[in-house]
Backbone atoms as SQL, in Angstrom:
CREATE TABLE atoms (id INTEGER PRIMARY KEY, chain TEXT, resi INTEGER, resn TEXT, atom TEXT, x REAL, y REAL, z REAL);
INSERT INTO atoms VALUES
  (1, 'A', 1, 'UNK', 'N', 58.418, 105.969, 14.126),
  (2, 'A', 1, 'UNK', 'CA', 57.801, 106.654, 15.227),
  (3, 'A', 1, 'UNK', 'C', 58.310, 106.109, 16.559),
  (4, 'A', 2, 'UNK', 'N', 58.486, 104.787, 16.646),
  (5, 'A', 2, 'UNK', 'CA', 58.956, 104.199, 17.889),
  (6, 'A', 2, 'UNK', 'C', 60.364, 104.641, 18.232),
  (7, 'A', 3, 'UNK', 'N', 61.197, 104.894, 17.213),
  (8, 'A', 3, 'UNK', 'CA', 62.544, 105.381, 17.506),
  (9, 'A', 3, 'UNK', 'C', 62.490, 106.775, 18.107),
  (10, 'A', 4, 'UNK', 'N', 61.524, 107.573, 17.680),
  (11, 'A', 4, 'UNK', 'CA', 61.361, 108.912, 18.261),
  (12, 'A', 4, 'UNK', 'C', 60.952, 108.792, 19.724),
  (13, 'A', 5, 'UNK', 'N', 60.084, 107.843, 20.029),
  (14, 'A', 5, 'UNK', 'CA', 59.663, 107.633, 21.416),
  (15, 'A', 5, 'UNK', 'C', 60.861, 107.216, 22.258),
  (16, 'A', 6, 'UNK', 'N', 61.699, 106.318, 21.733),
  (17, 'A', 6, 'UNK', 'CA', 62.884, 105.881, 22.472),
  (18, 'A', 6, 'UNK', 'C', 63.827, 107.053, 22.725),
  (19, 'A', 7, 'UNK', 'N', 64.040, 107.900, 21.718),
  (20, 'A', 7, 'UNK', 'CA', 64.901, 109.066, 21.881),
  (21, 'A', 7, 'UNK', 'C', 64.321, 110.013, 22.922),
  (22, 'A', 8, 'UNK', 'N', 63.009, 110.180, 22.895),
  (23, 'A', 8, 'UNK', 'CA', 62.342, 111.047, 23.859),
  (24, 'A', 8, 'UNK', 'C', 62.533, 110.510, 25.269),
  (25, 'A', 9, 'UNK', 'N', 62.360, 109.217, 25.432),
  (26, 'A', 9, 'UNK', 'CA', 62.543, 108.602, 26.746),
  (27, 'A', 9, 'UNK', 'C', 63.953, 108.818, 27.265),
  (28, 'A', 10, 'UNK', 'N', 64.938, 108.619, 26.402),
  (29, 'A', 10, 'UNK', 'CA', 66.326, 108.782, 26.811),
  (30, 'A', 10, 'UNK', 'C', 66.604, 110.207, 27.271),
  (31, 'A', 11, 'UNK', 'N', 66.088, 111.189, 26.537),
  (32, 'A', 11, 'UNK', 'CA', 66.349, 112.579, 26.915),
  (33, 'A', 11, 'UNK', 'C', 65.542, 112.990, 28.138),
  (34, 'A', 12, 'UNK', 'N', 64.355, 112.437, 28.303),
  (35, 'A', 12, 'UNK', 'CA', 63.515, 112.810, 29.433),
  (36, 'A', 12, 'UNK', 'C', 64.042, 112.255, 30.751),
  (37, 'A', 13, 'UNK', 'N', 64.661, 111.107, 30.696),
  (38, 'A', 13, 'UNK', 'CA', 65.182, 110.523, 31.926),
  (39, 'A', 13, 'UNK', 'C', 66.254, 111.401, 32.547),
  (40, 'A', 14, 'UNK', 'N', 66.990, 112.109, 31.714),
  (41, 'A', 14, 'UNK', 'CA', 68.086, 112.905, 32.236),
  (42, 'A', 14, 'UNK', 'C', 67.743, 114.372, 32.436),
  (43, 'A', 15, 'UNK', 'N', 66.750, 114.896, 31.713),
  (44, 'A', 15, 'UNK', 'CA', 66.507, 116.338, 31.823),
  (45, 'A', 15, 'UNK', 'C', 65.025, 116.689, 31.875),
  (46, 'A', 16, 'UNK', 'N', 64.392, 116.779, 30.736),
  (47, 'A', 16, 'UNK', 'CA', 63.009, 117.263, 30.657),
  (48, 'A', 16, 'UNK', 'C', 62.047, 116.315, 31.349),
  (49, 'A', 17, 'UNK', 'N', 60.969, 116.864, 31.855),
  (50, 'A', 17, 'UNK', 'CA', 59.936, 116.063, 32.500),
  (51, 'A', 17, 'UNK', 'C', 58.616, 116.131, 31.746),
  (52, 'A', 18, 'UNK', 'N', 58.536, 116.938, 30.716),
  (53, 'A', 18, 'UNK', 'CA', 57.313, 117.088, 29.934),
  (54, 'A', 18, 'UNK', 'C', 57.640, 116.993, 28.448),
  (55, 'A', 19, 'UNK', 'N', 56.763, 116.305, 27.713),
  (56, 'A', 19, 'UNK', 'CA', 56.931, 116.218, 26.267),
  (57, 'A', 19, 'UNK', 'C', 55.577, 116.388, 25.591),
  (58, 'A', 20, 'UNK', 'N', 55.612, 116.949, 24.402),
  (59, 'A', 20, 'UNK', 'CA', 54.437, 117.051, 23.549),
  (60, 'A', 20, 'UNK', 'C', 54.731, 116.214, 22.312),
  (61, 'A', 21, 'UNK', 'N', 53.922, 115.181, 22.083),
  (62, 'A', 21, 'UNK', 'CA', 54.119, 114.292, 20.950),
  (63, 'A', 21, 'UNK', 'C', 53.091, 114.643, 19.877),
  (64, 'A', 22, 'UNK', 'N', 53.581, 114.842, 18.659),
  (65, 'A', 22, 'UNK', 'CA', 52.718, 115.226, 17.553),
  (66, 'A', 22, 'UNK', 'C', 52.822, 114.145, 16.477),
  (67, 'A', 23, 'UNK', 'N', 51.901, 113.181, 16.502),
  (68, 'A', 23, 'UNK', 'CA', 51.970, 112.091, 15.521),
  (69, 'A', 23, 'UNK', 'C', 51.501, 112.539, 14.139),
  (70, 'A', 24, 'UNK', 'N', 51.826, 111.729, 13.146),
  (71, 'A', 24, 'UNK', 'CA', 51.327, 111.964, 11.792),
  (72, 'A', 24, 'UNK', 'C', 49.806, 111.947, 11.794),
  (73, 'A', 25, 'UNK', 'N', 49.223, 112.494, 10.755),
  (74, 'A', 25, 'UNK', 'CA', 47.763, 112.561, 10.657),
  (75, 'A', 25, 'UNK', 'C', 47.205, 111.242, 10.131),
  (76, 'A', 26, 'UNK', 'N', 47.028, 110.297, 11.040),
  (77, 'A', 26, 'UNK', 'CA', 46.372, 109.034, 10.713),
  (78, 'A', 26, 'UNK', 'C', 45.841, 108.432, 12.006),
  (79, 'A', 27, 'UNK', 'N', 44.775, 107.674, 11.869),
  (80, 'A', 27, 'UNK', 'CA', 44.180, 107.046, 13.052),
  (81, 'A', 27, 'UNK', 'C', 45.183, 106.112, 13.726),
  (82, 'A', 28, 'UNK', 'N', 45.963, 105.382, 12.937),
  (83, 'A', 28, 'UNK', 'CA', 46.921, 104.439, 13.493),
  (84, 'A', 28, 'UNK', 'C', 48.019, 105.150, 14.281),
  (85, 'A', 29, 'UNK', 'N', 48.578, 106.213, 13.728),
  (86, 'A', 29, 'UNK', 'CA', 49.647, 106.942, 14.412),
  (87, 'A', 29, 'UNK', 'C', 49.157, 107.518, 15.734),
  (88, 'A', 30, 'UNK', 'N', 47.975, 108.091, 15.721),
  (89, 'A', 30, 'UNK', 'CA', 47.404, 108.665, 16.940),
  (90, 'A', 30, 'UNK', 'C', 47.136, 107.560, 17.961),
  (91, 'A', 31, 'UNK', 'N', 46.618, 106.436, 17.498),
  (92, 'A', 31, 'UNK', 'CA', 46.318, 105.311, 18.383),
  (93, 'A', 31, 'UNK', 'C', 47.576, 104.776, 19.060),
  (94, 'A', 32, 'UNK', 'N', 48.645, 104.650, 18.306),
  (95, 'A', 32, 'UNK', 'CA', 49.913, 104.160, 18.866),
  (96, 'A', 32, 'UNK', 'C', 50.376, 105.065, 19.994),
  (97, 'A', 33, 'UNK', 'N', 50.355, 106.367, 19.753),
  (98, 'A', 33, 'UNK', 'CA', 50.814, 107.305, 20.777),
  (99, 'A', 33, 'UNK', 'C', 49.880, 107.300, 21.978),
  (100, 'A', 34, 'UNK', 'N', 48.580, 107.289, 21.735),
  (101, 'A', 34, 'UNK', 'CA', 47.640, 107.251, 22.856),
  (102, 'A', 34, 'UNK', 'C', 47.878, 106.030, 23.742),
  (103, 'A', 35, 'UNK', 'N', 48.253, 104.918, 23.139),
  (104, 'A', 35, 'UNK', 'CA', 48.544, 103.707, 23.910),
  (105, 'A', 35, 'UNK', 'C', 49.855, 103.815, 24.685),
  (106, 'A', 36, 'UNK', 'N', 50.773, 104.666, 24.255),
  (107, 'A', 36, 'UNK', 'CA', 52.067, 104.835, 24.923),
  (108, 'A', 36, 'UNK', 'C', 52.021, 105.875, 26.044),
  (109, 'A', 37, 'UNK', 'N', 51.036, 106.759, 26.028),
  (110, 'A', 37, 'UNK', 'CA', 50.960, 107.837, 27.017),
  (111, 'A', 37, 'UNK', 'C', 50.963, 107.300, 28.455),
  (112, 'A', 38, 'UNK', 'N', 50.140, 106.298, 28.789),
  (113, 'A', 38, 'UNK', 'CA', 50.176, 105.798, 30.177),
  (114, 'A', 38, 'UNK', 'C', 51.557, 105.279, 30.589),
  (115, 'A', 39, 'UNK', 'N', 52.271, 104.638, 29.673),
  (116, 'A', 39, 'UNK', 'CA', 53.615, 104.165, 29.971),
  (117, 'A', 39, 'UNK', 'C', 54.552, 105.324, 30.273),
  (118, 'A', 40, 'UNK', 'N', 54.489, 106.360, 29.455),
  (119, 'A', 40, 'UNK', 'CA', 55.336, 107.525, 29.678),
  (120, 'A', 40, 'UNK', 'C', 55.013, 108.182, 31.013),
  (121, 'A', 41, 'UNK', 'N', 53.740, 108.291, 31.321),
  (122, 'A', 41, 'UNK', 'CA', 53.324, 108.882, 32.596),
  (123, 'A', 41, 'UNK', 'C', 53.824, 108.033, 33.757),
  (124, 'A', 42, 'UNK', 'N', 53.810, 106.708, 33.597),
  (125, 'A', 42, 'UNK', 'CA', 54.305, 105.831, 34.666),
  (126, 'A', 42, 'UNK', 'C', 55.796, 106.024, 34.918),
  (127, 'A', 43, 'UNK', 'N', 56.508, 106.540, 33.935),
  (128, 'A', 43, 'UNK', 'CA', 57.935, 106.845, 34.090),
  (129, 'A', 43, 'UNK', 'C', 58.168, 108.237, 34.673),
  (130, 'A', 44, 'UNK', 'N', 57.091, 108.938, 34.979),
  (131, 'A', 44, 'UNK', 'CA', 57.206, 110.280, 35.529),
  (132, 'A', 44, 'UNK', 'C', 57.327, 111.363, 34.475),
  (133, 'A', 45, 'UNK', 'N', 56.986, 111.024, 33.242),
  (134, 'A', 45, 'UNK', 'CA', 57.062, 111.982, 32.137),
  (135, 'A', 45, 'UNK', 'C', 55.656, 112.496, 31.849),
  (136, 'A', 46, 'UNK', 'N', 55.483, 113.793, 31.908),
  (137, 'A', 46, 'UNK', 'CA', 54.202, 114.413, 31.611),
  (138, 'A', 46, 'UNK', 'C', 54.061, 114.480, 30.092),
  (139, 'A', 47, 'UNK', 'N', 53.473, 113.435, 29.530),
  (140, 'A', 47, 'UNK', 'CA', 53.361, 113.324, 28.079),
  (141, 'A', 47, 'UNK', 'C', 51.979, 113.753, 27.618),
  (142, 'A', 48, 'UNK', 'N', 51.958, 114.620, 26.638),
  (143, 'A', 48, 'UNK', 'CA', 50.713, 115.087, 26.030),
  (144, 'A', 48, 'UNK', 'C', 50.768, 114.801, 24.544),
  (145, 'A', 49, 'UNK', 'N', 49.604, 114.691, 23.943),
  (146, 'A', 49, 'UNK', 'CA', 49.523, 114.451, 22.505),
  (147, 'A', 49, 'UNK', 'C', 48.790, 115.613, 21.840),
  (148, 'A', 50, 'UNK', 'N', 49.294, 116.018, 20.683),
  (149, 'A', 50, 'UNK', 'CA', 48.603, 117.007, 19.865),
  (150, 'A', 50, 'UNK', 'C', 48.063, 116.243, 18.670),
  (151, 'A', 51, 'UNK', 'N', 46.777, 115.958, 18.696),
  (152, 'A', 51, 'UNK', 'CA', 46.122, 115.168, 17.652),
  (153, 'A', 51, 'UNK', 'C', 45.640, 116.106, 16.556),
  (154, 'A', 52, 'UNK', 'N', 46.397, 116.171, 15.475),
  (155, 'A', 52, 'UNK', 'CA', 46.060, 117.075, 14.377),
  (156, 'A', 52, 'UNK', 'C', 44.966, 116.524, 13.473),
  (157, 'A', 53, 'UNK', 'N', 44.497, 115.285, 13.733),
  (158, 'A', 53, 'UNK', 'CA', 43.431, 114.722, 12.899),
  (159, 'A', 53, 'UNK', 'C', 42.080, 115.347, 13.219),
  (160, 'A', 54, 'UNK', 'N', 41.980, 115.995, 14.362),
  (161, 'A', 54, 'UNK', 'CA', 40.722, 116.612, 14.797),
  (162, 'A', 54, 'UNK', 'C', 39.574, 115.610, 14.781),
  (163, 'A', 55, 'UNK', 'N', 39.885, 114.332, 15.088),
  (164, 'A', 55, 'UNK', 'CA', 38.854, 113.299, 15.155),
  (165, 'A', 55, 'UNK', 'C', 38.392, 112.752, 13.814),
  (166, 'A', 56, 'UNK', 'N', 39.048, 113.146, 12.739),
  (167, 'A', 56, 'UNK', 'CA', 38.650, 112.679, 11.402),
  (168, 'A', 56, 'UNK', 'C', 39.170, 111.264, 11.159),
  (169, 'A', 57, 'UNK', 'N', 38.431, 110.516, 10.347),
  (170, 'A', 57, 'UNK', 'CA', 38.850, 109.161, 9.982),
  (171, 'A', 57, 'UNK', 'C', 39.940, 109.239, 8.914),
  (172, 'A', 58, 'UNK', 'N', 40.606, 108.099, 8.702),
  (173, 'A', 58, 'UNK', 'CA', 41.619, 108.058, 7.644),
  (174, 'A', 58, 'UNK', 'C', 41.016, 108.372, 6.284),
  (175, 'A', 59, 'UNK', 'N', 39.802, 107.899, 6.056),
  (176, 'A', 59, 'UNK', 'CA', 39.139, 108.182, 4.776),
  (177, 'A', 59, 'UNK', 'C', 38.904, 109.685, 4.596),
  (178, 'A', 60, 'UNK', 'N', 38.473, 110.361, 5.646),
  (179, 'A', 60, 'UNK', 'CA', 38.267, 111.812, 5.566),
  (180, 'A', 60, 'UNK', 'C', 39.593, 112.524, 5.314),
  (181, 'A', 61, 'UNK', 'N', 40.645, 112.082, 6.004),
  (182, 'A', 61, 'UNK', 'CA', 41.962, 112.689, 5.826),
  (183, 'A', 61, 'UNK', 'C', 42.482, 112.468, 4.413),
  (184, 'A', 62, 'UNK', 'N', 42.262, 111.270, 3.872),
  (185, 'A', 62, 'UNK', 'CA', 42.671, 110.991, 2.489),
  (186, 'A', 62, 'UNK', 'C', 41.908, 111.877, 1.510),
  (187, 'A', 63, 'UNK', 'N', 40.604, 112.036, 1.743),
  (188, 'A', 63, 'UNK', 'CA', 39.782, 112.879, 0.880),
  (189, 'A', 63, 'UNK', 'C', 40.291, 114.319, 0.878),
  (190, 'A', 64, 'UNK', 'N', 40.723, 114.802, 2.047),
  (191, 'A', 64, 'UNK', 'CA', 41.243, 116.169, 2.171),
  (192, 'A', 64, 'UNK', 'C', 42.694, 116.292, 1.709),
  (193, 'A', 65, 'UNK', 'N', 43.327, 115.155, 1.401),
  (194, 'A', 65, 'UNK', 'CA', 44.701, 115.180, 0.925),
  (195, 'A', 65, 'UNK', 'C', 45.732, 115.423, 2.016),
  (196, 'A', 66, 'UNK', 'N', 45.372, 115.138, 3.259),
  (197, 'A', 66, 'UNK', 'CA', 46.309, 115.372, 4.363),
  (198, 'A', 66, 'UNK', 'C', 46.621, 114.101, 5.151),
  (199, 'A', 67, 'UNK', 'N', 46.179, 112.964, 4.642),
  (200, 'A', 67, 'UNK', 'CA', 46.436, 111.697, 5.328),
  (201, 'A', 67, 'UNK', 'C', 47.936, 111.463, 5.469),
  (202, 'A', 68, 'UNK', 'N', 48.343, 111.136, 6.677),
  (203, 'A', 68, 'UNK', 'CA', 49.732, 110.819, 7.021),
  (204, 'A', 68, 'UNK', 'C', 50.660, 112.030, 6.970),
  (205, 'A', 69, 'UNK', 'N', 50.118, 113.232, 6.823),
  (206, 'A', 69, 'UNK', 'CA', 50.957, 114.424, 6.908),
  (207, 'A', 69, 'UNK', 'C', 51.485, 114.561, 8.325),
  (208, 'A', 70, 'UNK', 'N', 52.608, 115.264, 8.455),
  (209, 'A', 70, 'UNK', 'CA', 53.150, 115.533, 9.778),
  (210, 'A', 70, 'UNK', 'C', 53.269, 117.043, 9.964),
  (211, 'A', 71, 'UNK', 'N', 53.839, 117.439, 11.082),
  (212, 'A', 71, 'UNK', 'CA', 53.915, 118.864, 11.395),
  (213, 'A', 71, 'UNK', 'C', 54.715, 119.634, 10.344),
  (214, 'A', 72, 'UNK', 'N', 55.749, 119.020, 9.809),
  (215, 'A', 72, 'UNK', 'CA', 56.534, 119.672, 8.761),
  (216, 'A', 72, 'UNK', 'C', 55.671, 119.970, 7.542),
  (217, 'A', 73, 'UNK', 'N', 54.798, 119.029, 7.176),
  (218, 'A', 73, 'UNK', 'CA', 53.899, 119.256, 6.041),
  (219, 'A', 73, 'UNK', 'C', 52.956, 120.424, 6.304),
  (220, 'A', 74, 'UNK', 'N', 52.475, 120.530, 7.541),
  (221, 'A', 74, 'UNK', 'CA', 51.581, 121.633, 7.911),
  (222, 'A', 74, 'UNK', 'C', 52.306, 122.960, 7.764),
  (223, 'A', 75, 'UNK', 'N', 53.534, 123.046, 8.285),
  (224, 'A', 75, 'UNK', 'CA', 54.307, 124.286, 8.170),
  (225, 'A', 75, 'UNK', 'C', 54.632, 124.599, 6.717),
  (226, 'A', 76, 'UNK', 'N', 54.928, 123.573, 5.932),
  (227, 'A', 76, 'UNK', 'CA', 55.220, 123.793, 4.514),
  (228, 'A', 76, 'UNK', 'C', 54.009, 124.389, 3.803),
  (229, 'A', 77, 'UNK', 'N', 52.814, 123.856, 4.132),
  (230, 'A', 77, 'UNK', 'CA', 51.572, 124.363, 3.536),
  (231, 'A', 77, 'UNK', 'C', 51.323, 125.817, 3.939),
  (232, 'A', 78, 'UNK', 'N', 51.545, 126.139, 5.198),
  (233, 'A', 78, 'UNK', 'CA', 51.360, 127.511, 5.693),
  (234, 'A', 78, 'UNK', 'C', 52.339, 128.449, 4.978),
  (235, 'A', 79, 'UNK', 'N', 53.549, 127.987, 4.757),
  (236, 'A', 79, 'UNK', 'CA', 54.586, 128.809, 4.135),
  (237, 'A', 79, 'UNK', 'C', 54.284, 129.112, 2.673),
  (238, 'A', 80, 'UNK', 'N', 53.461, 128.283, 2.007),
  (239, 'A', 80, 'UNK', 'CA', 53.180, 128.504, 0.598),
  (240, 'A', 80, 'UNK', 'C', 51.936, 129.369, 0.385),
  (241, 'A', 81, 'UNK', 'N', 51.253, 129.705, 1.461),
  (242, 'A', 81, 'UNK', 'CA', 50.034, 130.523, 1.336),
  (243, 'A', 81, 'UNK', 'C', 50.400, 131.972, 1.172);
């Protein structure tokens, strides 16, 4: 995840000024990104987070079978319906 943040920073410095970060579905992943948002904003990057956990705990996510899923997993699930 941190390598993605570094890549985002590199591209934002030269072109884009806004990013949407979509972390995996876990409390830890969301927490890491939330802690990085102020840093990104201090660099002049309008960083937003899309928290797909909807406030659920890791235990709830595990029970639902979606713990640590990412956006690709969500699209894959939609595609199989």
